[in-house]
């Protein structure tokens, strides 16, 4: 049977290790002669309480109380093991049973600096057993059904619903965007003293507010729509043909064109290109918000891209085992 060597051979890692451990030999030089620095560990817990300070004149009871405070194990249920180090392979050189006199001084045990005191919890009904203190998977999670959440008052959904009744054009996405613009306009004014277009300074409150100018908003909407239509309109995909092979950027990923057209569920509007990728490097299987646009053979074998990022042509599937390089075997 052969054992794997743990020797570090990488020069950079060796240099890093040397830098980090350079002062290890002198880390305790400034401590008082009676100070003890101990690591506390527990049989039921993964946590490690590093470099807890004691005095050699402190008693075993003081040590037990500290362990009780940090782990929850009562002093009379602690069987203590004194080890040279908390690292794996640390040697036990003394054991303190629950029956040991509590008034015995820690200096009696000749503990080296950096020694490990490992508490073995002997309570058969210990509340920390089985990962109860640390394993979050054991905690029962509260789950609310979509129907129950929909009935609740005072939620974000309820607020959005009320706003929708007041204004049929309201949407949470639009509200979030407008709020972000307002925050940015106020930040810009605070830093530069200038007011961004579409906003004004309210003299009564001294705050930047949005200009409620209908003609301005309509102009902005027309501009944004025309920009999206120009960049992502039918012209953006007219160089592509359904079922042709293609290459997609970024990443020069190859695949087959499976869909060309608009996708209402995706933001930004305009036309999209659905591609079945040769490798699982996509983010979908051809479905967007439960609406299927094409069928991909796996959950990550499809993607939707703008036409400018897709190039149609002779792009055969790459054979990852084929290589003309003499540097590869």
PDB file of C-alpha atoms in Angstrom, residues 10-306:
ATOM      1  CA  UNK A  10       5.013  24.321  -5.740  1.00  0.00           C
ATOM      2  CA  UNK A  11       7.525  27.121  -5.136  1.00  0.00           C
ATOM      3  CA  UNK A  12       4.880  29.832  -4.855  1.00  0.00           C
ATOM      4  CA  UNK A  13       2.952  27.858  -2.220  1.00  0.00           C
ATOM      5  CA  UNK A  14       6.185  27.212  -0.315  1.00  0.00           C
ATOM      6  CA  UNK A  15       6.957  30.930  -0.348  1.00  0.00           C
ATOM      7  CA  UNK A  16       3.425  31.727   0.861  1.00  0.00           C
ATOM      8  CA  UNK A  17       3.680  29.143   3.644  1.00  0.00           C
ATOM      9  CA  UNK A  18       7.031  30.574   4.693  1.00  0.00           C
ATOM     10  CA  UNK A  19       5.583  34.092   4.826  1.00  0.00           C
ATOM     11  CA  UNK A  20       2.528  33.090   6.861  1.00  0.00           C
ATOM     12  CA  UNK A  21       4.425  30.952   9.376  1.00  0.00           C
ATOM     13  CA  UNK A  22       7.499  33.186   9.665  1.00  0.00           C
ATOM     14  CA  UNK A  23       6.561  34.495  13.123  1.00  0.00           C
ATOM     15  CA  UNK A  24       5.090  31.271  14.517  1.00  0.00           C
ATOM     16  CA  UNK A  25       8.072  30.681  16.763  1.00  0.00           C
ATOM     17  CA  UNK A  26       7.722  34.090  18.414  1.00  0.00           C
ATOM     18  CA  UNK A  27       3.927  34.575  18.465  1.00  0.00           C
ATOM     19  CA  UNK A  28       3.714  34.018  22.232  1.00  0.00           C
ATOM     20  CA  UNK A  29       6.833  35.981  23.234  1.00  0.00           C
ATOM     21  CA  UNK A  30       4.888  39.018  24.471  1.00  0.00           C
ATOM     22  CA  UNK A  31       2.632  37.033  26.819  1.00  0.00           C
ATOM     23  CA  UNK A  32       2.956  37.135  30.588  1.00  0.00           C
ATOM     24  CA  UNK A  33       4.699  34.159  32.161  1.00  0.00           C
ATOM     25  CA  UNK A  34       1.445  32.906  33.734  1.00  0.00           C
ATOM     26  CA  UNK A  35      -0.753  33.290  30.616  1.00  0.00           C
ATOM     27  CA  UNK A  36      -2.139  30.219  28.868  1.00  0.00           C
ATOM     28  CA  UNK A  37      -3.440  30.240  25.283  1.00  0.00           C
ATOM     29  CA  UNK A  38      -5.686  27.252  24.592  1.00  0.00           C
ATOM     30  CA  UNK A  39      -7.832  25.977  21.711  1.00  0.00           C
ATOM     31  CA  UNK A  40     -11.208  24.577  22.800  1.00  0.00           C
ATOM     32  CA  UNK A  41     -12.961  21.863  20.764  1.00  0.00           C
ATOM     33  CA  UNK A  42     -16.025  19.708  21.376  1.00  0.00           C
ATOM     34  CA  UNK A  43     -17.005  16.128  20.517  1.00  0.00           C
ATOM     35  CA  UNK A  44     -20.415  17.120  19.114  1.00  0.00           C
ATOM     36  CA  UNK A  45     -19.416  20.315  17.331  1.00  0.00           C
ATOM     37  CA  UNK A  46     -17.293  21.253  14.333  1.00  0.00           C
ATOM     38  CA  UNK A  47     -16.601  24.682  15.767  1.00  0.00           C
ATOM     39  CA  UNK A  48     -13.214  25.439  17.258  1.00  0.00           C
ATOM     40  CA  UNK A  49     -12.634  28.264  19.733  1.00  0.00           C
ATOM     41  CA  UNK A  50      -9.078  29.327  19.000  1.00  0.00           C
ATOM     42  CA  UNK A  51      -6.572  30.994  21.311  1.00  0.00           C
ATOM     43  CA  UNK A  52      -8.764  31.434  24.387  1.00  0.00           C
ATOM     44  CA  UNK A  53      -6.698  32.986  27.157  1.00  0.00           C
ATOM     45  CA  UNK A  54      -6.487  31.691  30.714  1.00  0.00           C
ATOM     46  CA  UNK A  55      -4.123  32.152  33.610  1.00  0.00           C
ATOM     47  CA  UNK A  56      -2.186  29.311  35.185  1.00  0.00           C
ATOM     48  CA  UNK A  57      -3.848  30.253  38.468  1.00  0.00           C
ATOM     49  CA  UNK A  58      -7.326  29.699  37.010  1.00  0.00           C
ATOM     50  CA  UNK A  59      -9.033  26.540  38.216  1.00  0.00           C
ATOM     51  CA  UNK A  60     -10.469  23.570  36.330  1.00  0.00           C
ATOM     52  CA  UNK A  61     -13.896  24.926  37.250  1.00  0.00           C
ATOM     53  CA  UNK A  62     -13.061  28.177  35.434  1.00  0.00           C
ATOM     54  CA  UNK A  63     -12.111  26.138  32.353  1.00  0.00           C
ATOM     55  CA  UNK A  64     -15.326  24.105  32.544  1.00  0.00           C
ATOM     56  CA  UNK A  65     -17.452  27.235  32.899  1.00  0.00           C
ATOM     57  CA  UNK A  66     -15.838  28.725  29.809  1.00  0.00           C
ATOM     58  CA  UNK A  67     -16.551  25.527  27.837  1.00  0.00           C
ATOM     59  CA  UNK A  68     -20.117  25.526  29.145  1.00  0.00           C
ATOM     60  CA  UNK A  69     -20.523  29.129  27.991  1.00  0.00           C
ATOM     61  CA  UNK A  70     -19.291  28.373  24.466  1.00  0.00           C
ATOM     62  CA  UNK A  71     -20.747  24.895  23.839  1.00  0.00           C
ATOM     63  CA  UNK A  72     -23.704  24.460  26.193  1.00  0.00           C
ATOM     64  CA  UNK A  73     -22.355  21.309  27.867  1.00  0.00           C
ATOM     65  CA  UNK A  74     -22.834  21.413  31.644  1.00  0.00           C
ATOM     66  CA  UNK A  75     -19.597  21.229  33.707  1.00  0.00           C
ATOM     67  CA  UNK A  76     -20.486  17.873  35.315  1.00  0.00           C
ATOM     68  CA  UNK A  77     -20.957  16.337  31.826  1.00  0.00           C
ATOM     69  CA  UNK A  78     -17.516  17.318  30.537  1.00  0.00           C
ATOM     70  CA  UNK A  79     -14.740  14.775  30.131  1.00  0.00           C
ATOM     71  CA  UNK A  80     -11.707  16.831  29.148  1.00  0.00           C
ATOM     72  CA  UNK A  81      -8.810  15.608  27.033  1.00  0.00           C
ATOM     73  CA  UNK A  82      -5.635  17.688  27.007  1.00  0.00           C
ATOM     74  CA  UNK A  83      -3.829  17.472  23.660  1.00  0.00           C
ATOM     75  CA  UNK A  84      -0.611  18.943  22.367  1.00  0.00           C
ATOM     76  CA  UNK A  85      -2.474  20.498  19.422  1.00  0.00           C
ATOM     77  CA  UNK A  86      -5.966  20.689  17.936  1.00  0.00           C
ATOM     78  CA  UNK A  87      -4.649  19.535  14.569  1.00  0.00           C
ATOM     79  CA  UNK A  88      -5.271  15.925  13.486  1.00  0.00           C
ATOM     80  CA  UNK A  89      -2.791  13.663  15.164  1.00  0.00           C
ATOM     81  CA  UNK A  90      -2.557  15.710  18.341  1.00  0.00           C
ATOM     82  CA  UNK A  91      -1.434  13.509  21.252  1.00  0.00           C
ATOM     83  CA  UNK A  92      -3.542  13.208  24.412  1.00  0.00           C
ATOM     84  CA  UNK A  93      -1.223  13.670  27.384  1.00  0.00           C
ATOM     85  CA  UNK A  94      -3.787  14.002  30.172  1.00  0.00           C
ATOM     86  CA  UNK A  95      -7.509  13.440  30.791  1.00  0.00           C
ATOM     87  CA  UNK A  96      -9.663  15.262  33.333  1.00  0.00           C
ATOM     88  CA  UNK A  97     -12.759  13.316  34.313  1.00  0.00           C
ATOM     89  CA  UNK A  98     -15.907  15.001  35.688  1.00  0.00           C
ATOM     90  CA  UNK A  99     -14.973  13.675  39.151  1.00  0.00           C
ATOM     91  CA  UNK A 100     -11.695  15.644  39.253  1.00  0.00           C
ATOM     92  CA  UNK A 101     -11.513  18.374  41.894  1.00  0.00           C
ATOM     93  CA  UNK A 102     -12.723  21.642  40.407  1.00  0.00           C
ATOM     94  CA  UNK A 103     -10.369  23.784  42.478  1.00  0.00           C
ATOM     95  CA  UNK A 104      -7.213  22.325  40.896  1.00  0.00           C
ATOM     96  CA  UNK A 105      -5.128  25.005  39.126  1.00  0.00           C
ATOM     97  CA  UNK A 106      -4.517  24.799  35.371  1.00  0.00           C
ATOM     98  CA  UNK A 107      -0.813  25.329  36.001  1.00  0.00           C
ATOM     99  CA  UNK A 108      -0.778  21.834  37.541  1.00  0.00           C
ATOM    100  CA  UNK A 109      -1.154  20.247  34.091  1.00  0.00           C
ATOM    101  CA  UNK A 110       1.886  21.954  32.547  1.00  0.00           C
ATOM    102  CA  UNK A 111      -0.126  22.957  29.448  1.00  0.00           C
ATOM    103  CA  UNK A 112       1.995  24.258  26.551  1.00  0.00           C
ATOM    104  CA  UNK A 113       0.936  27.428  24.756  1.00  0.00           C
ATOM    105  CA  UNK A 114      -1.436  26.554  21.917  1.00  0.00           C
ATOM    106  CA  UNK A 115      -2.522  23.273  23.530  1.00  0.00           C
ATOM    107  CA  UNK A 116      -5.960  21.848  22.800  1.00  0.00           C
ATOM    108  CA  UNK A 117      -8.619  21.130  25.427  1.00  0.00           C
ATOM    109  CA  UNK A 118     -11.089  18.732  23.834  1.00  0.00           C
ATOM    110  CA  UNK A 119     -14.423  18.330  25.612  1.00  0.00           C
ATOM    111  CA  UNK A 120     -16.110  14.943  25.290  1.00  0.00           C
ATOM    112  CA  UNK A 121     -19.808  15.448  26.025  1.00  0.00           C
ATOM    113  CA  UNK A 122     -20.910  12.442  28.121  1.00  0.00           C
ATOM    114  CA  UNK A 123     -24.508  13.596  28.471  1.00  0.00           C
ATOM    115  CA  UNK A 124     -26.674  10.919  26.771  1.00  0.00           C
ATOM    116  CA  UNK A 125     -29.382  13.554  26.247  1.00  0.00           C
ATOM    117  CA  UNK A 126     -27.065  16.345  25.096  1.00  0.00           C
ATOM    118  CA  UNK A 127     -28.873  18.997  23.075  1.00  0.00           C
ATOM    119  CA  UNK A 128     -25.820  19.405  20.851  1.00  0.00           C
ATOM    120  CA  UNK A 129     -25.765  15.751  19.745  1.00  0.00           C
ATOM    121  CA  UNK A 130     -26.422  14.848  16.135  1.00  0.00           C
ATOM    122  CA  UNK A 131     -25.543  18.279  14.778  1.00  0.00           C
ATOM    123  CA  UNK A 132     -28.483  19.992  16.487  1.00  0.00           C
ATOM    124  CA  UNK A 133     -26.464  23.191  17.060  1.00  0.00           C
ATOM    125  CA  UNK A 134     -24.794  23.456  13.652  1.00  0.00           C
ATOM    126  CA  UNK A 135     -26.610  21.456  10.969  1.00  0.00           C
ATOM    127  CA  UNK A 136     -29.112  23.891   9.454  1.00  0.00           C
ATOM    128  CA  UNK A 137     -30.591  21.057   7.361  1.00  0.00           C
ATOM    129  CA  UNK A 138     -32.225  19.812  10.583  1.00  0.00           C
ATOM    130  CA  UNK A 139     -34.143  23.066  10.993  1.00  0.00           C
ATOM    131  CA  UNK A 140     -37.671  22.837   9.673  1.00  0.00           C
ATOM    132  CA  UNK A 141     -38.114  25.586   7.112  1.00  0.00           C
ATOM    133  CA  UNK A 142     -41.301  27.587   6.914  1.00  0.00           C
ATOM    134  CA  UNK A 143     -42.832  27.338   3.461  1.00  0.00           C
ATOM    135  CA  UNK A 144     -45.727  29.428   2.227  1.00  0.00           C
ATOM    136  CA  UNK A 145     -47.758  28.398  -0.770  1.00  0.00           C
ATOM    137  CA  UNK A 146     -48.227  30.854  -3.605  1.00  0.00           C
ATOM    138  CA  UNK A 147     -51.968  30.857  -2.944  1.00  0.00           C
ATOM    139  CA  UNK A 148     -51.501  31.714   0.746  1.00  0.00           C
ATOM    140  CA  UNK A 149     -49.044  34.505  -0.078  1.00  0.00           C
ATOM    141  CA  UNK A 150     -51.461  35.864  -2.658  1.00  0.00           C
ATOM    142  CA  UNK A 151     -54.129  36.255   0.043  1.00  0.00           C
ATOM    143  CA  UNK A 152     -51.887  38.192   2.442  1.00  0.00           C
ATOM    144  CA  UNK A 153     -52.247  41.932   2.894  1.00  0.00           C
ATOM    145  CA  UNK A 154     -49.366  44.331   3.125  1.00  0.00           C
ATOM    146  CA  UNK A 155     -47.041  42.286   0.913  1.00  0.00           C
ATOM    147  CA  UNK A 156     -45.129  43.546  -2.114  1.00  0.00           C
ATOM    148  CA  UNK A 157     -47.524  41.657  -4.378  1.00  0.00           C
ATOM    149  CA  UNK A 158     -50.541  43.212  -2.636  1.00  0.00           C
ATOM    150  CA  UNK A 159     -49.018  46.679  -2.942  1.00  0.00           C
ATOM    151  CA  UNK A 160     -48.296  46.116  -6.633  1.00  0.00           C
ATOM    152  CA  UNK A 161     -51.854  44.941  -7.146  1.00  0.00           C
ATOM    153  CA  UNK A 162     -53.227  48.128  -5.550  1.00  0.00           C
ATOM    154  CA  UNK A 163     -50.977  50.281  -7.723  1.00  0.00           C
ATOM    155  CA  UNK A 164     -52.130  48.351 -10.780  1.00  0.00           C
ATOM    156  CA  UNK A 165     -55.740  49.199  -9.939  1.00  0.00           C
ATOM    157  CA  UNK A 166     -54.824  52.882  -9.671  1.00  0.00           C
ATOM    158  CA  UNK A 167     -52.775  52.818 -12.874  1.00  0.00           C
ATOM    159  CA  UNK A 168     -53.215  49.969 -15.394  1.00  0.00           C
ATOM    160  CA  UNK A 169     -49.755  50.738 -16.852  1.00  0.00           C
ATOM    161  CA  UNK A 170     -48.005  50.214 -13.490  1.00  0.00           C
ATOM    162  CA  UNK A 171     -45.446  47.416 -13.161  1.00  0.00           C
ATOM    163  CA  UNK A 172     -43.003  46.573 -10.384  1.00  0.00           C
ATOM    164  CA  UNK A 173     -40.130  46.459 -12.868  1.00  0.00           C
ATOM    165  CA  UNK A 174     -40.938  49.942 -14.153  1.00  0.00           C
ATOM    166  CA  UNK A 175     -41.317  51.259 -10.598  1.00  0.00           C
ATOM    167  CA  UNK A 176     -37.945  49.806  -9.582  1.00  0.00           C
ATOM    168  CA  UNK A 177     -36.280  51.348 -12.625  1.00  0.00           C
ATOM    169  CA  UNK A 178     -37.792  54.772 -11.976  1.00  0.00           C
ATOM    170  CA  UNK A 179     -36.814  54.627  -8.307  1.00  0.00           C
ATOM    171  CA  UNK A 180     -33.221  53.773  -9.241  1.00  0.00           C
ATOM    172  CA  UNK A 181     -33.178  56.718 -11.646  1.00  0.00           C
ATOM    173  CA  UNK A 182     -34.457  59.035  -8.908  1.00  0.00           C
ATOM    174  CA  UNK A 183     -31.804  57.840  -6.453  1.00  0.00           C
ATOM    175  CA  UNK A 184     -29.114  58.362  -9.084  1.00  0.00           C
ATOM    176  CA  UNK A 185     -30.442  61.855  -9.913  1.00  0.00           C
ATOM    177  CA  UNK A 186     -30.322  62.837  -6.232  1.00  0.00           C
ATOM    178  CA  UNK A 187     -26.799  61.461  -5.872  1.00  0.00           C
ATOM    179  CA  UNK A 188     -25.710  63.337  -8.998  1.00  0.00           C
ATOM    180  CA  UNK A 189     -27.162  66.611  -7.692  1.00  0.00           C
ATOM    181  CA  UNK A 190     -25.523  66.168  -4.290  1.00  0.00           C
ATOM    182  CA  UNK A 191     -22.094  65.604  -5.851  1.00  0.00           C
ATOM    183  CA  UNK A 192     -22.193  68.065  -8.759  1.00  0.00           C
ATOM    184  CA  UNK A 193     -24.945  70.573  -7.979  1.00  0.00           C
ATOM    185  CA  UNK A 194     -26.432  69.890 -11.419  1.00  0.00           C
ATOM    186  CA  UNK A 195     -29.929  68.583 -12.125  1.00  0.00           C
ATOM    187  CA  UNK A 196     -30.335  65.701 -14.560  1.00  0.00           C
ATOM    188  CA  UNK A 197     -32.732  65.937 -17.480  1.00  0.00           C
ATOM    189  CA  UNK A 198     -36.233  64.821 -16.513  1.00  0.00           C
ATOM    190  CA  UNK A 199     -35.835  65.989 -12.905  1.00  0.00           C
ATOM    191  CA  UNK A 200     -36.113  69.288 -11.026  1.00  0.00           C
ATOM    192  CA  UNK A 201     -35.358  70.744  -7.626  1.00  0.00           C
ATOM    193  CA  UNK A 202     -38.399  71.076  -5.358  1.00  0.00           C
ATOM    194  CA  UNK A 203     -37.846  74.412  -3.618  1.00  0.00           C
ATOM    195  CA  UNK A 204     -40.157  73.592  -0.701  1.00  0.00           C
ATOM    196  CA  UNK A 205     -38.427  70.354   0.293  1.00  0.00           C
ATOM    197  CA  UNK A 206     -35.015  70.886  -1.244  1.00  0.00           C
ATOM    198  CA  UNK A 207     -35.210  67.463  -2.889  1.00  0.00           C
ATOM    199  CA  UNK A 208     -34.767  66.385  -6.477  1.00  0.00           C
ATOM    200  CA  UNK A 209     -38.068  65.147  -7.895  1.00  0.00           C
ATOM    201  CA  UNK A 210     -39.139  63.707 -11.215  1.00  0.00           C
ATOM    202  CA  UNK A 211     -40.691  66.121 -13.722  1.00  0.00           C
ATOM    203  CA  UNK A 212     -44.267  65.064 -14.292  1.00  0.00           C
ATOM    204  CA  UNK A 213     -44.164  66.129 -17.910  1.00  0.00           C
ATOM    205  CA  UNK A 214     -46.329  63.975 -20.114  1.00  0.00           C
ATOM    206  CA  UNK A 215     -44.785  65.150 -23.358  1.00  0.00           C
ATOM    207  CA  UNK A 216     -41.290  64.510 -22.031  1.00  0.00           C
ATOM    208  CA  UNK A 217     -42.189  60.964 -20.933  1.00  0.00           C
ATOM    209  CA  UNK A 218     -43.834  60.232 -24.277  1.00  0.00           C
ATOM    210  CA  UNK A 219     -40.753  61.456 -26.136  1.00  0.00           C
ATOM    211  CA  UNK A 220     -38.470  59.302 -24.029  1.00  0.00           C
ATOM    212  CA  UNK A 221     -40.691  56.245 -24.628  1.00  0.00           C
ATOM    213  CA  UNK A 222     -40.640  56.788 -28.384  1.00  0.00           C
ATOM    214  CA  UNK A 223     -36.878  57.162 -28.346  1.00  0.00           C
ATOM    215  CA  UNK A 224     -36.328  53.964 -26.344  1.00  0.00           C
ATOM    216  CA  UNK A 225     -38.747  51.977 -28.473  1.00  0.00           C
ATOM    217  CA  UNK A 226     -37.222  53.136 -31.737  1.00  0.00           C
ATOM    218  CA  UNK A 227     -33.747  52.308 -30.424  1.00  0.00           C
ATOM    219  CA  UNK A 228     -34.784  48.754 -29.514  1.00  0.00           C
ATOM    220  CA  UNK A 229     -36.520  48.285 -32.846  1.00  0.00           C
ATOM    221  CA  UNK A 230     -33.460  49.427 -34.767  1.00  0.00           C
ATOM    222  CA  UNK A 231     -30.961  47.301 -32.823  1.00  0.00           C
ATOM    223  CA  UNK A 232     -33.040  44.170 -32.252  1.00  0.00           C
ATOM    224  CA  UNK A 233     -35.643  44.315 -35.015  1.00  0.00           C
ATOM    225  CA  UNK A 234     -36.160  41.740 -37.815  1.00  0.00           C
ATOM    226  CA  UNK A 235     -33.084  43.140 -39.577  1.00  0.00           C
ATOM    227  CA  UNK A 236     -30.893  41.937 -36.701  1.00  0.00           C
ATOM    228  CA  UNK A 237     -31.662  38.284 -37.539  1.00  0.00           C
ATOM    229  CA  UNK A 238     -32.175  38.389 -41.329  1.00  0.00           C
ATOM    230  CA  UNK A 239     -28.684  36.909 -41.913  1.00  0.00           C
ATOM    231  CA  UNK A 240     -29.737  33.704 -40.108  1.00  0.00           C
ATOM    232  CA  UNK A 241     -31.826  30.731 -41.238  1.00  0.00           C
ATOM    233  CA  UNK A 242     -33.788  28.310 -39.074  1.00  0.00           C
ATOM    234  CA  UNK A 243     -32.067  24.913 -38.525  1.00  0.00           C
ATOM    235  CA  UNK A 244     -28.716  26.173 -39.856  1.00  0.00           C
ATOM    236  CA  UNK A 245     -25.491  25.522 -37.966  1.00  0.00           C
ATOM    237  CA  UNK A 246     -24.089  28.522 -36.132  1.00  0.00           C
ATOM    238  CA  UNK A 247     -21.465  29.885 -33.767  1.00  0.00           C
ATOM    239  CA  UNK A 248     -22.442  32.000 -30.763  1.00  0.00           C
ATOM    240  CA  UNK A 249     -20.471  34.626 -28.858  1.00  0.00           C
ATOM    241  CA  UNK A 250     -19.124  34.911 -26.282  1.00  0.00           C
ATOM    242  CA  UNK A 251     -17.196  31.669 -26.118  1.00  0.00           C
ATOM    243  CA  UNK A 252     -17.410  30.594 -29.785  1.00  0.00           C
ATOM    244  CA  UNK A 253     -20.057  28.044 -28.815  1.00  0.00           C
ATOM    245  CA  UNK A 254     -21.518  26.010 -31.639  1.00  0.00           C
ATOM    246  CA  UNK A 255     -24.985  24.679 -32.229  1.00  0.00           C
ATOM    247  CA  UNK A 256     -28.109  24.730 -34.384  1.00  0.00           C
ATOM    248  CA  UNK A 257     -30.592  27.572 -34.794  1.00  0.00           C
ATOM    249  CA  UNK A 258     -33.947  26.384 -33.422  1.00  0.00           C
ATOM    250  CA  UNK A 259     -35.958  29.612 -33.121  1.00  0.00           C
ATOM    251  CA  UNK A 260     -35.964  33.131 -34.571  1.00  0.00           C
ATOM    252  CA  UNK A 261     -38.447  35.749 -33.419  1.00  0.00           C
ATOM    253  CA  UNK A 262     -39.752  37.819 -30.523  1.00  0.00           C
ATOM    254  CA  UNK A 263     -39.988  36.577 -26.930  1.00  0.00           C
ATOM    255  CA  UNK A 264     -42.404  38.545 -24.777  1.00  0.00           C
ATOM    256  CA  UNK A 265     -41.131  36.920 -21.568  1.00  0.00           C
ATOM    257  CA  UNK A 266     -37.620  38.316 -22.018  1.00  0.00           C
ATOM    258  CA  UNK A 267     -36.902  41.951 -21.260  1.00  0.00           C
ATOM    259  CA  UNK A 268     -35.642  44.407 -23.844  1.00  0.00           C
ATOM    260  CA  UNK A 269     -38.053  43.541 -26.647  1.00  0.00           C
ATOM    261  CA  UNK A 270     -36.944  42.904 -30.206  1.00  0.00           C
ATOM    262  CA  UNK A 271     -35.965  39.660 -31.911  1.00  0.00           C
ATOM    263  CA  UNK A 272     -34.060  36.743 -30.371  1.00  0.00           C
ATOM    264  CA  UNK A 273     -32.309  33.647 -31.715  1.00  0.00           C
ATOM    265  CA  UNK A 274     -32.863  30.338 -29.916  1.00  0.00           C
ATOM    266  CA  UNK A 275     -29.936  27.928 -30.282  1.00  0.00           C
ATOM    267  CA  UNK A 276     -29.544  24.248 -29.378  1.00  0.00           C
ATOM    268  CA  UNK A 277     -25.920  24.159 -28.198  1.00  0.00           C
ATOM    269  CA  UNK A 278     -23.579  21.227 -28.812  1.00  0.00           C
ATOM    270  CA  UNK A 279     -22.261  21.455 -25.244  1.00  0.00           C
ATOM    271  CA  UNK A 280     -24.187  22.102 -21.976  1.00  0.00           C
ATOM    272  CA  UNK A 281     -23.032  25.719 -21.780  1.00  0.00           C
ATOM    273  CA  UNK A 282     -26.429  27.431 -21.981  1.00  0.00           C
ATOM    274  CA  UNK A 283     -28.990  28.554 -19.427  1.00  0.00           C
ATOM    275  CA  UNK A 284     -32.213  26.979 -20.680  1.00  0.00           C
ATOM    276  CA  UNK A 285     -33.823  23.994 -22.379  1.00  0.00           C
ATOM    277  CA  UNK A 286     -35.753  26.173 -24.808  1.00  0.00           C
ATOM    278  CA  UNK A 287     -38.361  27.297 -22.295  1.00  0.00           C
ATOM    279  CA  UNK A 288     -38.904  30.830 -20.906  1.00  0.00           C
ATOM    280  CA  UNK A 289     -41.278  31.263 -17.961  1.00  0.00           C
ATOM    281  CA  UNK A 290     -43.127  28.037 -18.826  1.00  0.00           C
ATOM    282  CA  UNK A 291     -43.499  29.047 -22.498  1.00  0.00           C
ATOM    283  CA  UNK A 292     -41.620  26.654 -24.816  1.00  0.00           C
ATOM    284  CA  UNK A 293     -39.959  28.038 -27.940  1.00  0.00           C
ATOM    285  CA  UNK A 294     -37.898  24.983 -28.903  1.00  0.00           C
ATOM    286  CA  UNK A 295     -36.922  21.603 -27.481  1.00  0.00           C
ATOM    287  CA  UNK A 296     -33.325  21.190 -26.285  1.00  0.00           C
ATOM    288  CA  UNK A 297     -31.942  17.752 -25.246  1.00  0.00           C
ATOM    289  CA  UNK A 298     -30.917  18.975 -21.766  1.00  0.00           C
ATOM    290  CA  UNK A 299     -31.475  21.763 -19.181  1.00  0.00           C
ATOM    291  CA  UNK A 300     -28.298  23.634 -20.206  1.00  0.00           C
ATOM    292  CA  UNK A 301     -28.240  22.758 -23.891  1.00  0.00           C
ATOM    293  CA  UNK A 302     -30.162  25.809 -25.066  1.00  0.00           C
ATOM    294  CA  UNK A 303     -29.863  29.564 -25.037  1.00  0.00           C
ATOM    295  CA  UNK A 304     -31.400  32.764 -26.414  1.00  0.00           C
ATOM    296  CA  UNK A 305     -29.081  35.283 -28.057  1.00  0.00           C
ATOM    297  CA  UNK A 306     -29.261  38.534 -29.954  1.00  0.00           C
TER     298      UNK A 306
END
